[in-house]
Short mmCIF file of C-alpha atoms and ligand atoms in Angstrom, two decimals:
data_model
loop_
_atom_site.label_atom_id
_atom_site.label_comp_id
_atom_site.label_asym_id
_atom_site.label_seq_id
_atom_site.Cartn_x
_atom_site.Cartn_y
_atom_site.Cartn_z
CA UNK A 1 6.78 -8.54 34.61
CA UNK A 2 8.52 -10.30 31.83
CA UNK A 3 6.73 -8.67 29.57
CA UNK A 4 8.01 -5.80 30.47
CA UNK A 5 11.34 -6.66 29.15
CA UNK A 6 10.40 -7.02 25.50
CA UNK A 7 9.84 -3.40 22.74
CA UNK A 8 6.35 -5.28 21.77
CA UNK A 9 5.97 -4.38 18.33
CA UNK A 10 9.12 -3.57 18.11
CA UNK A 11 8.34 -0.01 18.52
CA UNK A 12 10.51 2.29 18.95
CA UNK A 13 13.73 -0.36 17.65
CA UNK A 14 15.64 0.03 14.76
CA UNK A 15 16.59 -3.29 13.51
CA UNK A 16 18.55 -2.59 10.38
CA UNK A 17 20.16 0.53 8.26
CA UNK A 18 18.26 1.28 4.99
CA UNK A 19 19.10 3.71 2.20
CA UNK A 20 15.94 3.48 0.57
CA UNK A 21 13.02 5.38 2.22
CA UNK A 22 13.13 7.60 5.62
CA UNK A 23 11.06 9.98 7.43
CA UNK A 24 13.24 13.46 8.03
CA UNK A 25 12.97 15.50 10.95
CA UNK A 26 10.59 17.74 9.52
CA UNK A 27 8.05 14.47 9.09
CA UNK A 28 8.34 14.27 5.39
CA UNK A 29 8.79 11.36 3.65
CA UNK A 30 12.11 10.81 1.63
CA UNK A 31 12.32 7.76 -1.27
CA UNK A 32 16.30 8.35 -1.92
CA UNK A 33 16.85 11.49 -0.38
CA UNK A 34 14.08 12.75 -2.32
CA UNK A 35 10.30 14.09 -0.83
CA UNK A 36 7.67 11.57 -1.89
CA UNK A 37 5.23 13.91 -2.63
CA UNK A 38 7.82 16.09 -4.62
CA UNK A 39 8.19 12.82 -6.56
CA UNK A 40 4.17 12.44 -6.67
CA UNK A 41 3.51 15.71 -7.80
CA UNK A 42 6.33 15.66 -10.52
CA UNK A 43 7.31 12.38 -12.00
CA UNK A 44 5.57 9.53 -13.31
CA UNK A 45 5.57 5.75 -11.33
CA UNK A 46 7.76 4.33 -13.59
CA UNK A 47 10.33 6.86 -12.94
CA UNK A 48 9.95 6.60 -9.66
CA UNK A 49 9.57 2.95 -9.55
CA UNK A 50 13.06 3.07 -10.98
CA UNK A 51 14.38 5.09 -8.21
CA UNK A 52 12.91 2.92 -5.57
CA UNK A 53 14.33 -0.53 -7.33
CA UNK A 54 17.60 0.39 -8.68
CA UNK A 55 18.49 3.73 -6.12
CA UNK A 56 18.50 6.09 -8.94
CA UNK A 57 16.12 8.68 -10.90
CA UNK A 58 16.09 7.14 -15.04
CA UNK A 59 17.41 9.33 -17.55
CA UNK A 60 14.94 9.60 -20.77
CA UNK A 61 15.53 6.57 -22.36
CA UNK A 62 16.05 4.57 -19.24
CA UNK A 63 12.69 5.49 -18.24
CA UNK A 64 11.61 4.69 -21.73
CA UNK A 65 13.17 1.27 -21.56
CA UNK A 66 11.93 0.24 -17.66
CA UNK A 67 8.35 1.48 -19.04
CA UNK A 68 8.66 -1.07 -22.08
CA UNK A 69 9.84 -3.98 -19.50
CA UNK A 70 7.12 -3.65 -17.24
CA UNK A 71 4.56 -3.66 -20.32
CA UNK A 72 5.83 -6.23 -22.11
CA UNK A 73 6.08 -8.37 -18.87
CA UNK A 74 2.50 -8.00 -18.21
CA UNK A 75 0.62 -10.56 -19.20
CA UNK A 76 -0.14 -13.58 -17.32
CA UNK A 77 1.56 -16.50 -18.76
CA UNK A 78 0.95 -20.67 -17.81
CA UNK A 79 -2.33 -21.86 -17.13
CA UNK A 80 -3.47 -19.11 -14.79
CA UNK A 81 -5.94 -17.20 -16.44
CA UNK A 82 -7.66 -21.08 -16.68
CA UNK A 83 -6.95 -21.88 -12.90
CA UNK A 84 -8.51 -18.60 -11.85
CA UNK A 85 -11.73 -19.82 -13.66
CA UNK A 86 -11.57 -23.15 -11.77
CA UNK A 87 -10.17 -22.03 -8.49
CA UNK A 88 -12.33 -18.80 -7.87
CA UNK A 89 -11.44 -17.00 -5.05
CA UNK A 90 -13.23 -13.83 -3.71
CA UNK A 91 -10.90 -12.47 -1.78
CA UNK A 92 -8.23 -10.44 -4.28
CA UNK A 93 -5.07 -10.45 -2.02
CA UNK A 94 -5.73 -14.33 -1.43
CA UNK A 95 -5.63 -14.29 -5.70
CA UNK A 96 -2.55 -11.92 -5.61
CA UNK A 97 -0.87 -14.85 -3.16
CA UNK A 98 -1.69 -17.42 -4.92
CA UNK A 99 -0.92 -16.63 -8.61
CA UNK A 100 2.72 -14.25 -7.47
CA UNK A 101 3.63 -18.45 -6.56
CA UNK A 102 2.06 -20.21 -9.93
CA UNK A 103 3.27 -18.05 -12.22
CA UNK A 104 6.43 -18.82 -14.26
CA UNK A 105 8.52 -15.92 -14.57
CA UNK A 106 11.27 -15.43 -17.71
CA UNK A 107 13.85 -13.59 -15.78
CA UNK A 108 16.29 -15.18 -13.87
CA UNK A 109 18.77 -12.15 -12.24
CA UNK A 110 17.17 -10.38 -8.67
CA UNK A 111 16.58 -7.11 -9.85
CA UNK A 112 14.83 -7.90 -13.09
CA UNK A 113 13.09 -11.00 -11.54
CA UNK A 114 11.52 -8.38 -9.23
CA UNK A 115 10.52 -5.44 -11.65
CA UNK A 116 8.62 -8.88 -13.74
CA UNK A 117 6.82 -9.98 -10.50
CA UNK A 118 5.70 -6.40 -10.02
CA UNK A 119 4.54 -6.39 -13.66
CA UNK A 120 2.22 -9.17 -13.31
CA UNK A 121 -0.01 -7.58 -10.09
CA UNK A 122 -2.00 -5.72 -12.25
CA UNK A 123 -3.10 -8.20 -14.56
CA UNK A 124 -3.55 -10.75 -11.74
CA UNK A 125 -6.15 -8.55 -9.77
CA UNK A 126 -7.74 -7.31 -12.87
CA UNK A 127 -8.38 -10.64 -14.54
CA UNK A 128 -8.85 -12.64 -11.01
CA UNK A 129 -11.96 -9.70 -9.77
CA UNK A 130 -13.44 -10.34 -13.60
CA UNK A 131 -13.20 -13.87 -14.06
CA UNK A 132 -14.77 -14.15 -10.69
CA UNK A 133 -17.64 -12.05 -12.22
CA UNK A 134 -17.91 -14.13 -15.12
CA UNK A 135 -16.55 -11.42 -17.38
CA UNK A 136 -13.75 -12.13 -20.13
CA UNK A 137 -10.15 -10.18 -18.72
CA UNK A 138 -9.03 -7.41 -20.55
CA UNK A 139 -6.10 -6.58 -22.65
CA UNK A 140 -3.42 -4.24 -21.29
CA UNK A 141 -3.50 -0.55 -22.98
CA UNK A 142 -0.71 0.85 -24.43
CA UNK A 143 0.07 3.57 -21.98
CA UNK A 144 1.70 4.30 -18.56
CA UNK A 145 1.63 1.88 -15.61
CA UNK A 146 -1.08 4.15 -14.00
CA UNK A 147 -2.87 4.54 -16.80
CA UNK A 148 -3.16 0.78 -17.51
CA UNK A 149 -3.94 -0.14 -13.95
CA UNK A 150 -6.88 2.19 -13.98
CA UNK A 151 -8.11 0.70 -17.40
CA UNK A 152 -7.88 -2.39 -16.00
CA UNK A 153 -9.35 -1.34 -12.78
CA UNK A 154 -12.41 0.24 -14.34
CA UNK A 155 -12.61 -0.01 -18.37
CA UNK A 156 -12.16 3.33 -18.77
CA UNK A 157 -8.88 4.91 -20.27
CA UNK A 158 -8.95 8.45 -18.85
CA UNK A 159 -5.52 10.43 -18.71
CA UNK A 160 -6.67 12.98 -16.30
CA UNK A 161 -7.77 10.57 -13.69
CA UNK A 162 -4.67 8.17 -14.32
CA UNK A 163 -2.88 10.71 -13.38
CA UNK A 164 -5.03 11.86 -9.99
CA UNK A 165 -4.49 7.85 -9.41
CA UNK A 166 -0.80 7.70 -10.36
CA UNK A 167 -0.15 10.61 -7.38
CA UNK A 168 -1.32 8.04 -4.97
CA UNK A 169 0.17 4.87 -6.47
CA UNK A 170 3.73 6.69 -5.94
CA UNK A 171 3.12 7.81 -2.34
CA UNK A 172 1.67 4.31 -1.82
CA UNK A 173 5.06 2.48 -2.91
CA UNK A 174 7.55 2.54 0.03
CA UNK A 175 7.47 3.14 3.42
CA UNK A 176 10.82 2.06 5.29
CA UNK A 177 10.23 -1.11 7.78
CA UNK A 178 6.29 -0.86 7.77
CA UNK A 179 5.08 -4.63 8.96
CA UNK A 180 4.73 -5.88 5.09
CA UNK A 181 8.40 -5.03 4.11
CA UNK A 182 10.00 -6.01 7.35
CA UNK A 183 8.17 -9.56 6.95
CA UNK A 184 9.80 -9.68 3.49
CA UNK A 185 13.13 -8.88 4.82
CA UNK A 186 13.00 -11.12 7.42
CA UNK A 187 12.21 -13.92 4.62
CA UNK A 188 15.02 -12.24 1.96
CA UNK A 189 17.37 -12.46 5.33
CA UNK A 190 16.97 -16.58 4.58
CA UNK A 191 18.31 -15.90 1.45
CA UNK A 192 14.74 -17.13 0.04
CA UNK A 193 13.79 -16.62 -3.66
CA UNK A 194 12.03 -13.24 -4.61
CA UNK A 195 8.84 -14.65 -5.40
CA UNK A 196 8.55 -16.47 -1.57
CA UNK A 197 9.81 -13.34 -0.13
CA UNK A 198 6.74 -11.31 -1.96
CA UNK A 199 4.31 -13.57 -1.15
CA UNK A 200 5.46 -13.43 2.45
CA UNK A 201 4.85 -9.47 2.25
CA UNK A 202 1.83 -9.86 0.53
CA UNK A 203 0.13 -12.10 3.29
CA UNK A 204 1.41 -9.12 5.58
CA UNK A 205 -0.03 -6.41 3.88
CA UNK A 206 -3.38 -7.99 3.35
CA UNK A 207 -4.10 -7.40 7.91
CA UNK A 208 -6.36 -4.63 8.48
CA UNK A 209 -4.22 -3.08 10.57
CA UNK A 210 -1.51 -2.51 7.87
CA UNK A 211 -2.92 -2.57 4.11
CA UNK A 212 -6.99 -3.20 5.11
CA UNK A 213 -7.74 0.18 6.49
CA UNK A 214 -8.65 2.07 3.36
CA UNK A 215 -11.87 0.16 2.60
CA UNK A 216 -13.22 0.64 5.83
CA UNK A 217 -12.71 3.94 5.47
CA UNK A 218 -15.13 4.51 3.00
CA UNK A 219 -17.93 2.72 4.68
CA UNK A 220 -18.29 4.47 7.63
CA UNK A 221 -17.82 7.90 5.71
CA UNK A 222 -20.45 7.48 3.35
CA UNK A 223 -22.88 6.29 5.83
CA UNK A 224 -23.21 9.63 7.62
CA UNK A 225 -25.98 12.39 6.38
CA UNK A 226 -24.67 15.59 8.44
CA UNK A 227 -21.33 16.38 9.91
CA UNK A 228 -23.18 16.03 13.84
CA UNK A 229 -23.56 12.15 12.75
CA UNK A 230 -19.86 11.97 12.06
CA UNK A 231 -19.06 13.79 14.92
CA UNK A 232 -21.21 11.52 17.13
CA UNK A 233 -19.97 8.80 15.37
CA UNK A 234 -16.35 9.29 16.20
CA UNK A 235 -16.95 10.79 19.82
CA UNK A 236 -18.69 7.17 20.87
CA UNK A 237 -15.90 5.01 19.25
CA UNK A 238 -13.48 6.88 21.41
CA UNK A 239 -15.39 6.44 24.38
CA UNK A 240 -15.72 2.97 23.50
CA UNK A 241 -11.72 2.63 23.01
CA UNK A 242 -12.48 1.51 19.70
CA UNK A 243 -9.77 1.88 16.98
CA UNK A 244 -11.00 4.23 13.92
CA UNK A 245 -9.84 2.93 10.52
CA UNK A 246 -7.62 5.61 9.00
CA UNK A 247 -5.62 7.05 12.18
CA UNK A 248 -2.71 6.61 14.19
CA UNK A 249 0.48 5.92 12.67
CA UNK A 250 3.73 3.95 13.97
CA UNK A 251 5.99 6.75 12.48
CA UNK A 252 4.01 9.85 12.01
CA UNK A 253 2.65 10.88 15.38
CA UNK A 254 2.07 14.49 14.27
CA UNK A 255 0.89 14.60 10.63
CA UNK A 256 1.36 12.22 7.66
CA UNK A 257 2.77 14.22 4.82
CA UNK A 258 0.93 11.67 2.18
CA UNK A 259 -2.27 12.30 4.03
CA UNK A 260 -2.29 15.72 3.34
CA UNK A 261 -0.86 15.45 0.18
CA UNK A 262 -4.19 13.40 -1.02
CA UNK A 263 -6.23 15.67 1.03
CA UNK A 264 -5.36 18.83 -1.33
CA UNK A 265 -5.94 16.36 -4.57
CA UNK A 266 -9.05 14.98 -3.68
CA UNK A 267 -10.21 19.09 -2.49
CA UNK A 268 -9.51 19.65 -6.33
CA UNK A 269 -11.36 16.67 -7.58
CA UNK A 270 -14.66 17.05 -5.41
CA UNK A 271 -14.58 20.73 -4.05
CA UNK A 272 -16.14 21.13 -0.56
CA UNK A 273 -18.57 19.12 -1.01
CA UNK A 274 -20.49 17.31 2.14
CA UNK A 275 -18.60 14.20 2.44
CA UNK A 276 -15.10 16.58 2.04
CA UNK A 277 -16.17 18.42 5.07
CA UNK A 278 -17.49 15.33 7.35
CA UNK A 279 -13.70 13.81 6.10
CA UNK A 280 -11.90 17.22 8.06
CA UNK A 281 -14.50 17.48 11.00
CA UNK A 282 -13.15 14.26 11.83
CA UNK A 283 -9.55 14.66 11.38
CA UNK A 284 -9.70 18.10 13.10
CA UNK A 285 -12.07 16.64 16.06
CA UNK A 286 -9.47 13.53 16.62
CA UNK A 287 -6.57 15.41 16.85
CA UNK A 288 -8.24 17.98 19.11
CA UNK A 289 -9.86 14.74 21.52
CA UNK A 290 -6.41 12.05 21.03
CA UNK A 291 -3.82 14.07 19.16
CA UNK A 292 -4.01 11.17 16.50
CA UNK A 293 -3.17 12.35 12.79
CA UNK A 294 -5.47 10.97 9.89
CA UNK A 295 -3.02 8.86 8.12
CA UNK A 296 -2.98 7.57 4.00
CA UNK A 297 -5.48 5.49 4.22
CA UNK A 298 -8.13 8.35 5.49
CA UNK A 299 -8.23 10.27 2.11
CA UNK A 300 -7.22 7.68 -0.26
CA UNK A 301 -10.43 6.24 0.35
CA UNK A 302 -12.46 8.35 -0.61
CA UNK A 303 -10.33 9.43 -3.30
CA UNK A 304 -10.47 6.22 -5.02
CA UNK A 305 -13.81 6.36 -5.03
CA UNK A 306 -14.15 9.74 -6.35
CA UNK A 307 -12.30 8.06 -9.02
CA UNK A 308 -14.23 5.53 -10.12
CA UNK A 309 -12.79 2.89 -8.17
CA UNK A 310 -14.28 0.12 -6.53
CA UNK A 311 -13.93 -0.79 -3.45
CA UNK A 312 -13.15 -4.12 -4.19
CA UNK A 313 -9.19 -3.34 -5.23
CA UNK A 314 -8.25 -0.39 -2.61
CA UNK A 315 -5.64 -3.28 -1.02
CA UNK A 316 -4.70 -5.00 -3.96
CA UNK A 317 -4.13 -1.18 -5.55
CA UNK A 318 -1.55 -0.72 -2.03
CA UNK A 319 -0.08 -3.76 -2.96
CA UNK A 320 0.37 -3.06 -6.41
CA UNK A 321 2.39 0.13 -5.97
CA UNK A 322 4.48 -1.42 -2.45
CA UNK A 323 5.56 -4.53 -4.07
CA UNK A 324 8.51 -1.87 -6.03
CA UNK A 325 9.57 -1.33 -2.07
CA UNK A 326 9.06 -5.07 -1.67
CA UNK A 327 11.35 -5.57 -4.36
CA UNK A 328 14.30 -2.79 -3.21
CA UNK A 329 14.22 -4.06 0.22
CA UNK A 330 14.80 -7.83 -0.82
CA UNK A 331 18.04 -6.08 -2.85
CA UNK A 332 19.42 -4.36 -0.05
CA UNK A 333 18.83 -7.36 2.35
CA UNK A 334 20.78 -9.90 0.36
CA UNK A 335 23.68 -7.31 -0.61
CA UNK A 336 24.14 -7.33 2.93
CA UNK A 337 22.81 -10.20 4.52
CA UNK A 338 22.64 -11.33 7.82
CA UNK A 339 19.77 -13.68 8.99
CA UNK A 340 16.99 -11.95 11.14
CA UNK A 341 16.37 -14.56 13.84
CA UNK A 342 15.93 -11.83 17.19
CA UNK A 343 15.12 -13.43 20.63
CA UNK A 344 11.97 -14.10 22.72
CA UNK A 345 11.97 -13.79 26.58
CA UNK A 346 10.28 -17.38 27.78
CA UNK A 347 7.68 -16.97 30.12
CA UNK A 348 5.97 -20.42 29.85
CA UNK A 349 6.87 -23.32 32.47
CA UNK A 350 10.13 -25.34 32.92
CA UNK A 351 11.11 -28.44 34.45
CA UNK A 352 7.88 -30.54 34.05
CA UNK A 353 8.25 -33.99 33.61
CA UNK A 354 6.40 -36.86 31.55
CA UNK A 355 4.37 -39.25 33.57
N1 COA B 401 -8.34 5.03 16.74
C1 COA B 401 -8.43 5.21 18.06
N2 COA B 401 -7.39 5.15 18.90
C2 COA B 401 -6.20 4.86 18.35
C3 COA B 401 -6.02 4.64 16.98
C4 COA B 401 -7.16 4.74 16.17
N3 COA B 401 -7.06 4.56 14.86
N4 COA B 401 -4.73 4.40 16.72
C5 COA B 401 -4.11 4.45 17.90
N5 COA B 401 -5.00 4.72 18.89
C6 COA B 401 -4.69 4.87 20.29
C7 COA B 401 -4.40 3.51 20.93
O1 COA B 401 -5.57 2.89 21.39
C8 COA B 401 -3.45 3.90 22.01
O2 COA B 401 -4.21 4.51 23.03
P1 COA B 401 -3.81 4.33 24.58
O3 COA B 401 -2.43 4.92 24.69
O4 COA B 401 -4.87 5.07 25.30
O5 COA B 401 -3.82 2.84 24.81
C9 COA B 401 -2.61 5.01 21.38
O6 COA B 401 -3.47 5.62 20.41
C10 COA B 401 -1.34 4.49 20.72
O7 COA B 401 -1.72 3.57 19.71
P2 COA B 401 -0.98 2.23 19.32
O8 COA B 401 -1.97 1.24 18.83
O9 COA B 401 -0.07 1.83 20.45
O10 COA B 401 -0.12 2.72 18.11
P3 COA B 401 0.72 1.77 17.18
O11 COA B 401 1.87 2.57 16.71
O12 COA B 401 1.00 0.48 17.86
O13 COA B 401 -0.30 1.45 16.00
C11 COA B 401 -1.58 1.68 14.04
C12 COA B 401 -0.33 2.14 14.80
C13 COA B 401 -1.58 2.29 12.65
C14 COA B 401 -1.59 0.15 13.92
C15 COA B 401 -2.82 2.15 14.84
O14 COA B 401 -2.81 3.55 14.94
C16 COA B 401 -4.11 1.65 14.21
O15 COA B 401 -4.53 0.53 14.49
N6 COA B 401 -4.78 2.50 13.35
C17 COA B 401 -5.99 2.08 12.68
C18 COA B 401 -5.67 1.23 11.47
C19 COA B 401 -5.13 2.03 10.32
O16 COA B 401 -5.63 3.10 9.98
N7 COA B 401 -4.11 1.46 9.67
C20 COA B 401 -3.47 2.08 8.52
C21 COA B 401 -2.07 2.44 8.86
S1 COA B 401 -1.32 3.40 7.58
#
């Protein structure tokens, strides 16, 4: 068989060297040569943000300084705040596309163009999600990224859950060549402008079998009353060979260390409550029936929701944190470019001729 022939997926191949994110052989995470939940527990996005982008930790007034470029990039600037009234579209990541390509950005060198492109996500999915509800957008705070996004994200300015959500934003941001990134290097590769490259990861991202998990998460976790329902619930999707949103992972076959990681914050946010347990009866009961781990998207799910977040943004949130890996991984590509164009083993018909 031809097919046969081909790593579908690519799984298994490595197609390029990378110095920015790796898994090590004890299945943690490393952004830099540094533990991502080390880095989620102890530093703030921006700092890490700045790691990720530029390949090194900021000192004090670096940090300082990246902070105040990402603020004062913020805002939306043209005519798209008016062209989201006019050209409402419900889906947020189809708004994230479309206004990453309208909008005209000040900065004209790679690095910086990227860190303003980043800026501007949280605006656009803040002001796209109200305008669609007929509500006026809001004005950026004057605090951290995280703490901004979740203003924007829910009105409220609360430092202890900013910080819950800025845990997750950092362990959301990069992730070596996960299908999003690897689509984006394949366009950077072309030697493509950073703004088509993003919006090539962002159409990526948006699949339900990359970015889209998280939501469905949620709804099939608050629909059960008792932990036999969940149980049950899980049992006949495996019989069924149906795939269960939130497990299985490309890299992490045993445990993913982010997983857990948000599994111990959201224990401290909600205790062991009902829907805490029915979340580890599940995890425990697929790894004892198909030896799958629970992967990010399992507890961040409910953990944005124990935060106040709707459901609405759980994608656009991914993509909000990611698009600093986006932006690394367009930097390495170019400094050492080569174009990605693989091969495809032909197993359609030859030799036919035209009547
Ligand atoms: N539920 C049930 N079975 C699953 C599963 C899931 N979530 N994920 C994988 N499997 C099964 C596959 O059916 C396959 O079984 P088989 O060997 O009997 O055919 C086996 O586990 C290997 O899975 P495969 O799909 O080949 O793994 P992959 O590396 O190609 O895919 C994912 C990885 C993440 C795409 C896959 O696990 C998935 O679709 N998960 C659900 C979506 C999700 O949570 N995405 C977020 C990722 S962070």
């Amino acid at each position: 068989m031809a097919e046969n022939l081909v790593p579908k997926g690519l799984d298994g191949v490595a197609v390029d060297v990378t110095s920015i994110a790796t898994t090590d052989n004890s299945g943690n995470l490393l952004y830099r040569g540094y533990r991502a939940i080390d880095l989620a527990d102890r530093k703030s996005f921006e700092e890490v943000a700045h790691l990720i982008l530029f390949g090194k930790l900021p000192s004090a007034d670096e940090s300082a300084k990246f902070r105040e470029f990402l603020k004062k990039n913020s805002a939306l600037g043209g005519r798209i705040p008016e062209i989201m009234k006019i050209e409402k579209q419900t889906n947020l990541m189809d708004s994230l596309r479309s206004y990453v390509s309208l909008e005209p950005y000040r900065n004209s060198e790679a690095g910086l163009l990227l860190a303003e492109i980043a800026s501007k996500f949280p605006q656009i999915i803040s002001s796209s999600a109200r305008i669609n509800e007929g509500k006026a957008p809001l004005h950026s705070i004057d605090g951290s990224y995280a703490e901004n996004l979740y203003y924007l994200l829910t009105e409220k300015n609360n430092p202890r859950y900013a910080r819950f959500f800025e845990k997750l934003l950092i362990l959301y941001m990069e992730h070596e060549f996960n299908a999003s990134t690897f689509a984006l290097r394949v366009a950077a590769s072309t030697l493509t402008d950073p703004v088509s490259a993003i919006v090539a990861a962002i159409s990526t991202l948006k699949g339900p079998l990359h970015g889209g998990a998280n939501s469905e998460v949620l709804t099939y976790l608050l629909s059960f009353k008792s932990e036999e329902e969940a149980l049950k619930f899980v049992e006949e999707k495996l019989q069924r060979k149906e795939k269960i949103m939130g497990f299985g992972h490309r890299v992490y076959k045993e445990k993913d260390p982010r997983a857990q990681f948000v599994k111990i914050e959201l224990k401290k946010l909600i205790g062991n409550t009902d829907v805490y347990r029915y979340a580890t009866a599940i995890e425990e009961y697929i790894w004892e029936k198909k030896k799958l781990p629970a992967n990010l998207d399992f507890y961040a799910a409910l953990y944005l929701k124990t935060l106040g977040i709707d459901e609405k943004f759980y994608l656009p949130i991914f993509a909000c944190s990611r698009v600093f890996g986006w932006g690394a991984h367009y930097l390495e590509q170019q400094a050492d470019n080569k174009i990605i164009r693989p091969l495809s083993v032909y197993t359609g018909p030859t030799g036919l001729t035209l009547e």
